[in-house]
Coordinates of C-alpha atoms in Angstrom, one line a residue:
Chain A
M1 CA 153.4 52.0 24.0
K2 CA 151.0 51.6 26.7
T3 CA 150.3 55.2 27.0
E4 CA 150.6 58.8 25.3
S5 CA 153.4 59.9 27.5
K6 CA 156.5 61.6 25.8
L7 CA 158.5 60.5 28.8
E8 CA 157.8 56.7 28.3
K9 CA 158.6 57.2 24.7
V10 CA 161.9 58.6 25.7
L11 CA 162.5 55.9 28.3
N12 CA 161.7 53.1 25.8
S13 CA 164.0 54.5 23.2
G14 CA 166.9 53.6 25.6
K15 CA 168.0 57.2 25.9
F16 CA 168.8 58.8 28.9
A17 CA 165.5 60.7 30.0
V18 CA 165.6 64.2 31.7
T19 CA 162.9 65.7 33.9
A20 CA 163.0 68.4 36.3
E21 CA 160.6 69.9 38.9
I22 CA 158.5 72.9 39.0
G23 CA 157.2 74.0 42.3
P24 CA 153.7 75.7 42.3
P25 CA 153.5 79.1 44.2
K26 CA 151.8 80.1 47.3
H27 CA 149.4 82.3 45.4
A28 CA 146.9 82.2 42.8
S29 CA 148.8 83.3 39.5
G30 CA 150.5 80.6 37.1
D31 CA 152.7 83.1 35.5
G32 CA 155.8 82.1 37.3
M33 CA 155.3 78.7 36.4
K34 CA 154.8 79.3 32.8
H35 CA 157.9 81.3 32.9
H36 CA 159.9 78.2 34.4
A37 CA 158.1 76.3 31.6
D38 CA 159.4 78.5 29.0
M39 CA 163.0 78.2 30.4
L40 CA 162.8 74.4 30.6
V41 CA 160.9 73.4 27.5
D42 CA 163.8 72.5 25.1
Y43 CA 165.9 70.9 27.9
V44 CA 163.5 68.4 29.6
D45 CA 161.3 65.7 28.6
A46 CA 158.8 66.2 31.3
A47 CA 158.6 68.2 34.5
N48 CA 157.1 67.2 37.9
I49 CA 154.7 69.5 39.4
T50 CA 154.6 69.0 43.0
D51 CA 151.6 68.5 45.2
S52 CA 151.8 71.1 48.0
Q53 CA 155.3 70.2 48.6
T54 CA 156.5 69.8 52.4
A55 CA 152.5 70.2 53.1
I56 CA 152.4 74.0 52.3
V57 CA 149.5 75.0 50.4
R58 CA 150.2 75.9 46.8
I59 CA 148.6 75.9 43.4
S60 CA 147.5 72.3 43.0
S61 CA 149.6 69.9 40.8
I62 CA 147.0 69.5 38.4
A63 CA 146.4 73.1 37.9
G64 CA 149.9 73.5 37.7
G65 CA 149.8 70.9 35.0
V66 CA 147.7 72.9 32.8
H67 CA 150.1 75.9 32.9
I68 CA 153.2 74.1 32.1
K69 CA 151.4 72.2 29.3
E70 CA 150.3 75.4 27.6
K71 CA 154.0 76.2 27.4
G72 CA 154.8 72.6 25.8
V73 CA 156.4 71.0 28.9
E74 CA 154.7 67.7 29.6
P75 CA 153.8 67.4 33.4
I76 CA 154.3 64.7 35.7
V77 CA 151.3 65.3 38.0
Q78 CA 152.5 64.4 41.7
M79 CA 149.8 62.9 43.8
T80 CA 150.5 62.6 47.7
C81 CA 148.3 60.3 49.9
R82 CA 148.0 63.0 52.5
D83 CA 145.2 65.2 51.4
R84 CA 142.6 63.1 49.6
N85 CA 140.7 60.0 50.4
R86 CA 140.1 57.4 47.7
I87 CA 137.2 59.1 46.0
A88 CA 138.8 62.5 45.7
M89 CA 142.1 60.9 44.4
Q90 CA 140.0 59.1 41.7
A91 CA 138.2 62.3 41.0
D92 CA 141.5 64.1 40.4
I93 CA 142.9 61.2 38.5
L94 CA 140.1 61.4 36.0
G95 CA 140.2 65.2 35.9
A96 CA 143.9 65.3 35.2
Y97 CA 143.7 62.9 32.4
S98 CA 140.8 64.9 30.9
L99 CA 143.0 67.9 31.0
G100 CA 145.8 66.0 29.2
M101 CA 147.9 64.8 31.7
R102 CA 149.7 61.6 30.9
N103 CA 152.2 60.9 33.9
L104 CA 151.2 60.3 37.5
L105 CA 153.8 60.0 40.2
C106 CA 152.6 58.5 43.4
L107 CA 154.0 59.3 46.9
S108 CA 153.2 59.4 50.4
G109 CA 153.6 63.1 50.8
D110 CA 155.4 65.0 53.7
H111 CA 153.5 64.8 57.0
Q112 CA 151.4 68.1 57.6
K113 CA 153.4 68.8 60.7
F114 CA 156.2 70.5 58.5
G115 CA 153.7 72.7 56.7
N116 CA 151.9 76.0 57.2
H117 CA 148.8 73.8 58.3
P118 CA 150.2 71.7 61.1
T119 CA 147.0 71.3 62.8
S120 CA 145.2 69.8 59.6
K121 CA 144.0 66.1 59.6
N122 CA 146.0 63.8 57.2
V123 CA 144.2 61.4 55.2
Y124 CA 146.3 58.4 54.1
D125 CA 143.2 56.6 53.3
V126 CA 145.6 54.7 50.7
D127 CA 149.3 54.6 50.8
S128 CA 151.5 55.2 47.9
M129 CA 152.0 51.6 47.3
Q130 CA 148.2 50.9 47.0
L131 CA 148.0 54.1 44.8
I132 CA 150.4 52.7 42.3
H133 CA 148.5 49.3 42.0
L134 CA 145.1 51.1 41.7
V135 CA 146.1 53.7 39.2
R136 CA 147.7 50.9 37.1
R137 CA 144.3 48.9 37.5
M138 CA 142.4 51.7 36.3
R139 CA 144.3 51.7 33.2
D140 CA 145.1 48.0 32.5
E141 CA 141.9 46.4 33.8
K142 CA 139.5 49.6 33.5
L143 CA 138.4 49.3 37.3
F144 CA 137.8 52.0 39.9
F145 CA 139.7 51.3 43.3
S146 CA 136.5 49.6 44.5
G147 CA 136.5 47.3 41.6
E148 CA 133.8 48.9 39.7
E149 CA 134.0 48.9 36.1
I150 CA 135.1 52.1 34.1
K151 CA 132.8 51.9 31.1
E152 CA 134.8 54.1 28.8
N153 CA 137.4 56.5 28.6
E154 CA 139.7 55.1 31.5
P155 CA 142.6 57.1 32.6
R156 CA 145.8 55.9 30.7
F157 CA 148.6 57.2 33.0
F158 CA 152.4 56.5 32.9
V159 CA 152.7 55.5 36.4
G160 CA 155.7 56.6 38.4
A161 CA 156.9 56.1 42.2
V162 CA 159.9 57.4 44.2
A163 CA 162.5 55.5 46.1
N164 CA 164.7 56.9 48.7
P165 CA 168.1 55.1 48.9
F166 CA 168.9 57.4 51.9
A167 CA 166.2 56.3 54.2
D168 CA 166.3 53.2 56.7
P169 CA 166.3 50.3 56.9
F170 CA 168.6 50.4 54.0
E171 CA 168.3 47.0 52.7
F172 CA 164.6 47.0 52.8
R173 CA 164.5 50.0 50.5
V174 CA 165.4 47.8 47.7
D175 CA 162.7 45.5 48.7
R176 CA 160.4 48.2 48.8
L177 CA 161.3 49.5 45.5
E178 CA 160.7 45.9 44.1
K179 CA 157.2 46.0 45.9
K180 CA 156.4 49.2 44.2
V181 CA 157.6 47.9 40.8
E182 CA 155.2 44.7 41.4
A183 CA 152.4 47.1 42.3
G184 CA 152.9 48.6 38.9
A185 CA 155.3 51.4 38.9
E186 CA 156.8 51.9 35.6
F187 CA 159.4 54.8 36.4
I188 CA 161.1 55.8 39.5
Q189 CA 162.6 58.9 40.8
T190 CA 165.0 58.8 43.6
Q191 CA 165.6 61.4 46.4
C192 CA 168.4 63.7 45.8
I193 CA 171.6 61.9 45.5
F194 CA 174.5 63.4 47.7
D195 CA 175.8 60.2 49.1
M196 CA 177.1 58.7 45.9
E197 CA 178.7 55.6 47.7
R198 CA 175.3 54.6 49.3
F199 CA 173.5 55.2 46.1
E200 CA 176.1 52.8 44.2
R201 CA 175.4 50.2 46.8
F202 CA 171.6 50.6 46.2
M203 CA 171.9 50.4 42.6
E204 CA 174.3 47.2 42.7
M205 CA 171.5 45.5 44.9
V206 CA 169.0 46.8 42.4
R207 CA 170.9 45.4 39.5
E208 CA 171.4 41.9 41.4
R209 CA 167.9 41.4 41.4
G210 CA 167.3 42.7 38.0
I211 CA 165.0 45.4 39.2
D212 CA 166.4 48.1 36.7
E213 CA 165.1 45.8 33.8
R214 CA 161.8 45.9 34.9
V215 CA 161.6 49.7 35.9
H216 CA 163.2 52.9 34.4
I217 CA 165.2 54.5 37.3
L218 CA 165.9 58.3 37.1
A219 CA 168.5 59.5 39.5
G220 CA 167.7 62.6 41.7
I221 CA 170.2 65.4 41.1
T222 CA 170.0 68.6 43.1
P223 CA 172.5 71.5 42.7
M224 CA 173.3 73.1 45.9
K225 CA 173.7 77.0 46.2
S226 CA 175.4 77.2 49.5
W227 CA 177.3 75.1 52.2
R228 CA 174.7 76.2 54.7
A229 CA 171.9 74.9 52.3
A230 CA 173.7 71.6 52.2
K231 CA 174.2 71.3 55.9
Y232 CA 170.7 72.4 56.5
I233 CA 169.3 69.5 54.2
G234 CA 171.6 66.9 55.8
N235 CA 170.6 67.7 59.0
N236 CA 166.9 68.9 59.1
V237 CA 165.4 66.9 56.1
S238 CA 164.3 63.4 57.0
G239 CA 165.5 60.6 54.7
M240 CA 168.4 62.9 53.3
I241 CA 172.4 62.2 53.6
V242 CA 174.8 65.2 52.9
P243 CA 178.6 63.7 53.1
D244 CA 180.7 66.2 55.2
A245 CA 183.2 66.4 52.2
L246 CA 180.2 67.8 50.0
V247 CA 179.6 70.5 52.7
Q248 CA 183.3 71.2 52.8
R249 CA 183.7 71.8 49.1
L250 CA 181.1 74.1 48.8
K251 CA 182.4 75.8 51.9
N252 CA 186.1 76.2 50.5
A253 CA 184.6 77.4 46.9
E254 CA 185.2 80.9 45.7
D255 CA 181.8 80.9 44.0
P256 CA 179.7 78.4 45.8
K257 CA 176.9 78.7 43.4
R258 CA 179.1 77.9 40.5
E259 CA 180.7 75.2 42.6
G260 CA 177.1 73.8 43.4
I261 CA 176.4 73.6 39.5
E262 CA 179.7 71.8 38.8
M263 CA 179.2 69.2 41.3
A264 CA 175.6 68.6 39.9
I265 CA 177.1 68.1 36.4
E266 CA 180.0 65.7 37.8
Q267 CA 177.5 63.6 39.8
I268 CA 175.5 63.3 36.5
N269 CA 178.3 62.4 34.3
Y270 CA 179.6 59.8 37.0
I271 CA 176.3 58.2 37.1
K272 CA 176.2 58.1 33.3
E273 CA 179.4 56.6 33.0
N274 CA 179.6 54.1 36.1
V275 CA 176.4 53.5 37.5
K276 CA 174.6 51.0 35.4
G277 CA 170.8 50.7 35.7
V278 CA 170.0 54.4 35.7
H279 CA 167.9 55.5 32.8
G280 CA 167.7 59.1 33.3
F281 CA 168.2 62.2 35.5
H282 CA 165.6 64.1 37.7
V283 CA 167.0 67.5 38.2
M284 CA 165.6 69.1 41.1
A285 CA 166.8 72.7 41.2
I286 CA 164.8 73.7 44.1
A287 CA 163.7 77.6 43.4
W288 CA 166.9 77.7 41.0
E289 CA 165.1 76.3 37.9
E290 CA 167.2 78.7 35.6
V291 CA 170.3 76.4 36.0
V292 CA 168.8 73.3 34.7
P293 CA 169.5 74.1 31.0
E294 CA 173.3 74.7 31.7
I295 CA 173.5 71.5 33.5
V296 CA 171.4 69.4 30.8
E297 CA 173.7 70.9 28.1
R298 CA 177.1 70.2 29.7
C299 CA 176.3 66.6 30.6
G300 CA 175.8 66.0 26.8
L301 CA 171.9 65.6 27.4
Y302 CA 171.0 68.3 25.0
P303 CA 169.0 68.4 22.5
R304 CA 166.4 66.3 23.9
P305 CA 165.3 63.4 21.4
N306 CA 162.4 64.0 19.4
V307 CA 160.2 61.0 19.9
D308 CA 157.0 62.3 18.3
Chain B
M1 CA 170.9 72.9 121.6
R2 CA 167.8 75.2 122.6
L3 CA 167.4 76.9 119.3
Q4 CA 165.3 79.6 119.0
Y5 CA 162.5 79.5 116.1
A6 CA 159.4 81.2 115.2
S7 CA 156.5 80.1 117.6
T8 CA 154.0 80.4 114.6
V9 CA 155.3 77.0 113.3
R10 CA 153.1 74.0 113.9
I11 CA 154.9 70.6 113.3
I12 CA 152.9 67.8 112.0
E13 CA 155.1 64.6 112.0
M14 CA 154.9 61.9 109.6
P15 CA 156.6 58.6 109.2
C16 CA 158.2 59.7 105.7
T17 CA 157.5 62.4 103.6
G18 CA 156.8 59.9 100.8
T19 CA 153.6 59.2 102.6
I20 CA 152.3 62.8 101.8
D21 CA 149.6 63.1 99.7
H22 CA 148.4 66.0 97.4
R23 CA 145.1 66.2 99.4
V24 CA 146.8 66.6 102.7
L25 CA 148.8 69.4 101.5
L26 CA 145.7 71.2 100.0
K27 CA 143.8 70.6 103.2
T28 CA 146.2 72.6 105.4
F29 CA 145.8 75.7 103.2
E30 CA 141.7 75.2 103.1
D31 CA 142.2 74.9 107.0
G32 CA 143.9 78.3 107.1
A33 CA 147.4 77.8 107.0
D34 CA 149.4 80.7 105.7
G35 CA 152.3 78.5 104.6
V36 CA 153.6 75.2 104.4
F37 CA 156.8 73.3 104.1
V38 CA 157.8 69.9 104.1
A39 CA 161.0 68.7 105.5
G40 CA 162.2 65.5 104.0
C41 CA 165.3 63.8 104.7
M42 CA 168.7 64.4 102.5
E43 CA 168.6 62.8 99.2
G44 CA 170.2 59.6 99.1
D45 CA 169.4 59.0 102.9
C46 CA 165.8 57.9 102.6
H47 CA 164.8 54.9 104.6
F48 CA 162.5 54.0 102.1
L49 CA 164.9 54.8 99.3
K50 CA 163.0 57.3 97.2
G51 CA 160.2 58.6 99.7
N52 CA 161.7 62.2 100.0
I53 CA 162.3 62.4 96.2
R54 CA 158.6 61.4 95.5
A55 CA 157.4 63.8 98.0
K56 CA 159.4 66.6 96.6
K57 CA 157.8 66.1 93.0
R58 CA 154.4 66.0 94.8
V59 CA 155.0 69.1 96.6
N60 CA 156.0 70.6 93.3
M61 CA 152.7 69.4 91.6
V62 CA 150.6 71.0 94.3
K63 CA 152.7 74.3 94.1
N64 CA 151.7 74.2 90.3
I65 CA 148.0 73.8 91.1
L66 CA 148.3 76.4 93.7
E67 CA 149.8 78.7 91.0
E68 CA 147.2 77.7 88.5
I69 CA 144.2 78.8 90.8
G70 CA 145.7 81.9 91.6
F71 CA 146.7 81.0 95.3
G72 CA 150.2 81.3 94.5
G73 CA 152.7 78.4 94.8
D74 CA 155.5 80.3 97.0
R75 CA 153.3 79.5 100.0
L76 CA 154.5 75.9 99.9
D77 CA 158.1 74.4 99.7
F78 CA 160.1 71.4 100.3
F79 CA 163.3 71.3 101.8
N80 CA 165.9 68.4 102.6
L81 CA 167.7 68.2 105.9
S82 CA 168.6 65.5 108.2
A83 CA 167.4 64.9 111.9
A84 CA 170.9 66.2 113.1
Q85 CA 170.6 69.4 111.4
G86 CA 168.7 71.5 114.2
Q87 CA 170.5 74.7 113.1
R88 CA 169.3 74.3 109.6
F89 CA 165.8 73.8 110.6
A90 CA 165.7 76.8 112.6
E91 CA 167.2 78.8 109.6
I92 CA 164.4 77.3 107.1
V93 CA 161.7 78.2 109.8
T94 CA 163.0 81.7 109.6
E95 CA 163.5 81.8 105.9
M96 CA 159.9 80.5 105.2
T97 CA 158.3 82.6 108.0
D98 CA 159.9 85.8 106.4
R99 CA 158.9 84.6 103.1
I100 CA 155.2 84.1 104.3
R101 CA 155.2 87.5 106.2
E102 CA 156.0 89.2 103.2
L103 CA 153.2 87.4 101.2
G104 CA 150.8 88.3 104.1
P105 CA 148.1 86.2 105.6
T106 CA 146.4 83.4 103.5
P107 CA 143.9 85.0 101.1
L108 CA 141.6 82.2 102.1
N109 CA 140.6 83.8 105.4
Q110 CA 139.3 87.0 104.0
K111 CA 135.7 87.7 104.9
E112 CA 133.5 88.9 102.3
G113 CA 134.1 92.6 101.7
D114 CA 137.5 92.3 103.4
T115 CA 140.0 94.1 101.3
A116 CA 143.0 93.6 103.7
Chain C
M1 CA 143.2 50.8 79.0
I2 CA 141.7 54.4 78.1
I3 CA 144.4 56.8 78.6
A4 CA 143.0 60.4 79.9
Q5 CA 144.6 63.6 81.1
Q6 CA 142.7 66.3 83.3
K7 CA 141.9 69.4 81.6
S8 CA 143.3 72.6 83.2
I9 CA 141.6 73.7 86.5
Q10 CA 140.8 77.1 84.8
D11 CA 138.8 75.4 82.1
I12 CA 137.0 73.2 84.3
A13 CA 136.1 76.1 86.6
S14 CA 134.8 78.2 83.7
M15 CA 132.4 75.3 82.9
I16 CA 130.7 75.5 86.5
E17 CA 131.2 79.3 86.9
D18 CA 127.6 80.0 87.9
C19 CA 127.2 76.9 90.3
N20 CA 127.2 77.0 93.9
K21 CA 127.2 73.2 94.5
V22 CA 128.7 70.5 92.3
L23 CA 129.2 66.7 92.4
L24 CA 132.8 65.4 91.1
V25 CA 132.3 61.9 90.1
G26 CA 135.6 59.8 89.7
C27 CA 135.6 56.4 87.9
A28 CA 137.3 53.3 89.2
G29 CA 138.0 52.0 85.8
C30 CA 140.7 53.0 83.3
V31 CA 141.3 56.6 84.6
T32 CA 141.9 55.4 88.0
V33 CA 144.9 53.2 86.6
C34 CA 146.1 56.0 84.5
L35 CA 146.0 58.4 87.4
A36 CA 143.6 60.8 85.8
G37 CA 140.2 60.3 87.4
G38 CA 140.4 58.0 90.4
E39 CA 139.5 58.8 93.8
K40 CA 142.4 60.7 94.7
E41 CA 142.4 62.9 91.6
T42 CA 138.7 63.5 92.1
E43 CA 139.5 64.9 95.7
V44 CA 142.3 67.0 94.6
L45 CA 140.3 68.6 91.8
A46 CA 137.5 69.2 94.4
A47 CA 139.7 70.8 97.0
S48 CA 141.6 73.0 94.1
L49 CA 138.1 74.3 92.8
R50 CA 137.2 74.9 96.3
I51 CA 140.3 77.1 97.0
K52 CA 139.9 78.9 93.7
R53 CA 136.2 79.9 94.4
R54 CA 137.2 81.0 97.9
L55 CA 139.9 83.4 96.5
E56 CA 137.1 84.7 94.2
N57 CA 134.7 85.1 97.1
K58 CA 132.2 82.9 95.4
P59 CA 132.6 79.7 97.7
L60 CA 131.9 76.5 96.1
E61 CA 130.5 73.5 97.8
T62 CA 131.6 70.0 96.6
V63 CA 130.6 66.6 96.8
T64 CA 132.9 63.8 95.6
F65 CA 132.1 60.0 94.8
V66 CA 133.7 57.4 92.8
A67 CA 131.5 55.1 90.5
T68 CA 132.7 51.7 90.2
R69 CA 132.5 52.3 86.3
Q70 CA 131.0 55.1 84.6
C71 CA 130.5 53.1 81.2
D72 CA 127.8 50.7 82.8
P73 CA 124.2 52.2 83.6
E74 CA 124.1 50.0 86.8
Y75 CA 126.9 52.0 88.3
I76 CA 125.4 55.2 87.2
E77 CA 122.2 54.5 89.2
T78 CA 124.4 54.8 92.3
L79 CA 125.0 58.5 91.8
E80 CA 121.3 59.3 92.1
S81 CA 121.2 60.3 95.6
Y82 CA 124.4 62.6 95.2
V83 CA 123.0 64.2 92.0
K84 CA 119.7 65.5 93.4
D85 CA 120.7 68.9 95.1
V86 CA 123.6 69.8 92.9
D87 CA 123.9 72.5 90.3
A88 CA 126.3 70.6 88.1
V89 CA 128.1 67.3 87.9
I90 CA 131.8 67.1 86.8
S91 CA 132.6 63.8 85.4
L92 CA 136.3 62.4 85.8
A93 CA 135.6 59.6 83.4
C94 CA 136.5 59.3 79.9
G95 CA 134.2 60.5 77.2
V96 CA 131.9 57.6 77.6
G97 CA 131.5 58.0 81.4
V98 CA 130.3 61.9 80.9
Q99 CA 127.7 60.7 78.3
Y100 CA 126.4 57.8 80.5
V101 CA 126.0 60.4 83.3
A102 CA 124.4 63.0 81.1
E103 CA 122.1 60.4 79.6
R104 CA 120.9 59.2 82.7
F105 CA 120.5 62.7 84.5
S106 CA 118.9 64.5 81.6
D107 CA 118.1 67.7 83.5
K108 CA 121.5 68.2 85.0
W109 CA 124.5 70.3 83.7
V110 CA 127.1 67.6 83.3
V111 CA 130.8 68.5 82.2
P112 CA 134.1 66.7 81.5
A113 CA 137.0 67.1 83.6
L114 CA 139.3 65.0 81.5
N115 CA 140.5 64.7 77.7
T116 CA 140.1 61.4 76.7
N117 CA 143.4 60.8 74.8
F118 CA 144.1 57.2 73.6
I119 CA 144.1 53.5 74.2
G120 CA 147.4 52.6 75.4
G121 CA 149.5 51.0 78.0
S122 CA 152.1 52.0 80.7
L123 CA 155.7 52.6 79.6
N124 CA 156.8 53.4 83.2
H125 CA 154.9 54.6 86.1
G126 CA 153.6 57.8 85.2
E127 CA 154.1 57.5 81.4
W128 CA 151.6 56.0 79.0
E129 CA 151.9 55.4 75.0
E130 CA 149.1 55.0 72.6
R131 CA 149.2 51.3 71.2
C132 CA 145.8 50.6 69.5
G133 CA 143.9 52.8 66.9
L134 CA 140.5 50.8 67.3
C135 CA 140.5 50.3 63.6
G136 CA 138.1 47.3 64.1
D137 CA 140.1 45.1 62.0
C138 CA 143.2 44.1 63.3
V139 CA 146.4 43.5 61.2
L140 CA 149.1 42.8 64.0
H141 CA 149.5 39.2 62.5
R142 CA 151.0 41.0 59.5
T143 CA 153.0 43.4 60.9
G144 CA 155.2 41.5 63.8
G145 CA 152.8 42.5 66.7
I146 CA 153.4 46.3 65.9
C147 CA 150.5 48.6 65.0
P148 CA 151.0 50.6 62.0
I149 CA 147.6 52.2 62.1
I150 CA 148.4 54.0 65.2
R151 CA 152.2 53.9 65.5
C152 CA 153.0 55.1 62.1
S153 CA 152.2 58.8 61.7
K154 CA 150.9 58.1 58.2
S155 CA 149.1 54.9 59.1
I156 CA 150.9 53.3 56.1
L157 CA 150.2 49.6 55.4
N158 CA 153.1 49.1 53.0
G159 CA 155.7 50.9 55.0
P160 CA 158.1 52.4 55.7
C161 CA 157.8 55.8 53.7
G162 CA 160.8 57.6 52.6
G163 CA 161.0 59.7 56.0
S164 CA 162.3 56.9 58.1
Q165 CA 165.8 57.3 58.9
Y166 CA 167.9 56.1 61.8
G167 CA 164.9 54.2 63.0
K168 CA 163.0 57.4 63.7
C169 CA 159.9 58.7 62.2
E170 CA 160.4 62.1 60.0
I171 CA 157.9 63.9 62.3
S172 CA 160.0 63.6 65.5
K173 CA 163.8 62.4 66.2
D174 CA 162.1 61.1 69.6
M175 CA 159.6 58.9 67.9
D176 CA 160.4 55.5 66.7
C177 CA 159.4 54.5 63.2
A178 CA 156.8 51.9 63.6
W179 CA 157.9 50.2 60.2
Q180 CA 161.6 50.2 61.3
L181 CA 160.3 48.3 64.3
I182 CA 158.1 46.1 62.2
Y183 CA 161.0 45.2 59.6
D184 CA 163.5 44.5 62.6
R185 CA 160.8 42.2 64.5
M186 CA 159.8 40.6 61.0
K187 CA 163.7 40.1 60.0
A188 CA 164.3 38.3 63.6
L189 CA 161.3 36.1 62.9
G190 CA 162.7 35.1 59.5
K191 CA 159.5 36.6 57.9
L192 CA 160.6 39.4 55.9
D193 CA 158.9 37.6 52.9
K194 CA 155.6 38.7 54.4
L195 CA 156.4 42.4 54.0
M196 CA 156.8 41.9 50.3
E197 CA 153.0 41.0 50.2
Y198 CA 151.0 44.0 49.0
Q199 CA 148.6 45.2 51.4
P200 CA 145.2 46.6 49.8
P201 CA 143.6 49.7 51.2
K202 CA 142.0 49.2 54.5
D203 CA 138.1 48.7 55.0
W204 CA 137.6 51.8 57.2
S205 CA 133.9 51.0 57.5
K206 CA 134.9 48.7 60.5
S207 CA 136.4 51.7 62.1
R208 CA 135.1 54.9 63.4
D209 CA 134.3 55.9 59.8
G210 CA 131.5 53.6 59.4
G211 CA 129.6 55.4 62.3
P212 CA 129.2 54.7 65.9
R213 CA 129.9 51.1 66.2
R214 CA 128.1 48.4 68.3
A215 CA 129.0 45.0 69.3
V216 CA 126.5 42.2 70.3
R217 CA 127.0 39.0 72.1
E218 CA 123.4 37.4 71.9
D219 CA 124.4 34.4 73.9
V220 CA 125.2 36.5 77.1
M221 CA 122.0 38.6 76.8
I222 CA 119.3 38.3 79.7
D223 CA 116.1 39.3 77.9

């Protein structure tokens, strides 16, 4: 093991890993996050704490990590390139590690245009590719981004990245995934999968190039609450594809919420059995964390392995 | 045809409305015109292909300026009509004259302290 | 060239509220080409301000002049005789011109008539687009001649980000994704392998972030 990450241990054990997402609130209390952590603690190996997702100001991902860690859930700290220059990033990386965080997910971040501060300046001093490379270098070569030596106590993160099989240009998405793996990504969480056919084509290319043997890919799963939500995501969120058939199924359902849960379970079970190269699931139940235990249980992913 | 139209109108001939400059339009108002209209050829009939279309865009731009500075854009307008439409010309003159009468004389001719 | 656009007449008028006579100085450089501060625009602005002030019963006297370039001290000298008896100078140049005029005539009230927007080129007559981010360290040889610094809304060097879909940027369906353009061009050139090369973080000290920049060519200096 290269790190003290529990997620790394689970993934290396060859068992399917399960991660979830806890979104910090737009206020200064961590109680809600702790409540969600209590709910998830036995059902996931680790949980992402988003970094001012959709560019809306929230409790920071590192502070959020402290809250859920207190409740026994291992945090995956998300770090976007939108808000910090390379100095602030490294300060936060050192700080997060000092607080016991062991997983870091590197991503570009949603453009501030979508958030509640659309007139702010964005940073993008380094991009997600560079962040992956440099966080790995901090750990493996004990070097700051500048190349200066870290004399002691280097941060030893298990480094993750994201991939979006539904963005364009499609073929280059596999190239870019490989580029992230080359840069040092050790686990990958994908964007929410609704278009299974496209995801399978993506994974086929991934397997042809053997990328699945060099990185742990966690398939992104999102249960939908209503056909309107599904339609909205398909039409308004960049880089998302929601097939009409899926929208239709929710529309025809007597109990759409129940149907949404069933569909998420079907997706996971389908991937488990049919899509080789997937090493785990990232269940993003946006503002619907309470359904995660049922999904995990009914997909045969409960109890979670004890790797300590 | 001997058509009647308001005697208050002064005609300035130009080779093509496409030659009209923003500055010329502004100058007419600075020189005391109460209202101005530009009569261009029918769309599609411009000898220079798009002179009238460009003139119309320029007139609209100047209307915006006049609106922005508080002079009012209604005192300026653009109409399309052909040389054979004497009747229509007389109608436009009447329409424009009525409009300007309603707006009153140009606000630029007021002397200090003149509230009319 | 530099692309600029005129501020609202209202804004400009409020900068010279207490002046009775102003000099409006156009520039025959970039801003003439982008139709923001040439001879015509200078005269239109002067007429607009005069009419506005007459409506307010505070007539304004204007003088107009167009400098060959406002970014060269020798052309700023040509303003001297006009500047003397005015209360303010309105410069219709880019930010450089305004500063050169203000620096040369230090006791005059000098104000900008334009917002200096970007470095770009024409798309059509009357339409311009940003094309250069002035980063001071050109990467166009690595990106198929398409600038990721200014044409990608995140200035990403190892793109495209996950927001790229159907060739468009996540921030607007009307905006091309620069990285899609780069990908397409590199693919057509048979150079996709170049995009697999990791591009390290940029040296922004060569950009504005290193402080105001200066370029020197000693061989052409006169003294």
